[in-house]
XYZ file of C-alpha atoms in Angstrom:
95
model
C 7.199 -16.393 14.218
C 9.518 -16.032 17.803
C 9.661 -12.642 17.884
C 6.548 -11.244 19.488
C 7.418 -7.948 20.269
C 8.147 -7.268 16.139
C 4.787 -8.813 15.704
C 3.124 -6.626 17.984
C 4.399 -3.345 16.733
C 3.699 -4.379 13.334
C 0.506 -5.264 13.659
C 0.046 -1.633 16.052
C 1.517 0.400 12.655
C -0.624 -1.413 10.470
C -4.086 -0.854 12.604
C -2.767 2.943 13.125
C -2.428 3.336 9.481
C -5.923 1.261 8.494
C -7.904 3.508 10.807
C -6.059 6.682 9.730
C -7.362 5.490 6.061
C -10.725 4.783 7.147
C -11.371 8.173 8.774
C -10.095 9.634 5.687
C -12.429 8.181 3.408
C -15.293 9.013 5.873
C -14.384 12.459 5.692
C -14.518 12.228 1.979
C -17.647 10.516 1.928
C -16.171 7.899 0.172
C -17.928 4.639 0.702
C -15.798 1.546 1.785
C -16.331 -1.891 3.315
C -14.427 -2.492 6.302
C -11.644 -5.628 6.853
C -9.552 -7.091 8.975
C -7.734 -8.031 6.417
C -4.668 -5.592 4.746
C -6.865 -4.683 2.234
C -10.716 -3.048 1.943
C -12.622 -2.489 -1.088
C -13.365 1.500 -1.974
C -16.803 2.470 -3.784
C -15.699 5.136 -6.279
C -19.460 5.369 -8.251
C -19.103 7.935 -11.142
C -15.977 9.357 -10.325
C -14.202 5.999 -10.949
C -12.892 6.913 -14.501
C -11.648 10.129 -13.330
C -9.967 8.495 -10.481
C -8.352 5.233 -11.994
C -7.004 7.687 -14.694
C -5.483 9.739 -11.561
C -3.763 6.650 -10.115
C -2.807 5.215 -13.494
C -0.953 8.109 -13.990
C 0.915 8.227 -10.471
C 1.796 4.814 -11.051
C -0.348 3.739 -7.925
C -1.370 -0.039 -8.608
C -5.190 -0.946 -7.582
C -7.393 -3.958 -8.461
C -10.923 -3.347 -9.658
C -13.976 -5.525 -9.747
C -15.480 -6.643 -13.278
C -17.584 -4.183 -14.959
C -21.054 -5.653 -13.306
C -19.995 -4.996 -9.948
C -19.149 -0.946 -10.894
C -16.601 1.265 -9.575
C -15.340 -0.601 -6.801
C -11.229 -0.601 -6.389
C -9.064 -3.089 -3.782
C -6.569 -0.735 -1.983
C -3.669 -2.769 0.056
C -2.557 -1.112 2.991
C 0.913 0.697 2.277
C 3.135 2.827 4.360
C 1.519 5.649 6.210
C 3.416 8.066 3.535
C 1.988 6.160 0.656
C -1.815 5.830 2.341
C -1.238 9.607 2.830
C -0.419 10.365 -1.160
C -3.102 7.887 -1.988
C -5.546 9.667 -0.169
C -4.365 12.851 -1.727
C -4.903 11.596 -5.406
C -8.489 10.653 -4.267
C -9.433 13.749 -2.857
C -7.835 15.470 -6.182
C -9.996 13.301 -8.370
C -13.442 13.083 -6.650
C -13.590 16.619 -5.967
């Protein structure tokens, strides 16, 4: 890509959202695997069924690991508003 300015802006915007998302997960004491990619894995443990239902009810797409891996989900970065919505649903579901 030749548009270096756009690339830098997009990378910075994604990093800001990723940093915010990770800070919110830490506040909630939710385990996750840090990643340099556009997604991360979040461990839901005993809350998994409640969270899965809440996410499905709000039409939020996510991927799960096979049953033997437990309550992990894969969450891809979205727009800031989408990530805020995701975190709000997560807060409501784990408390």
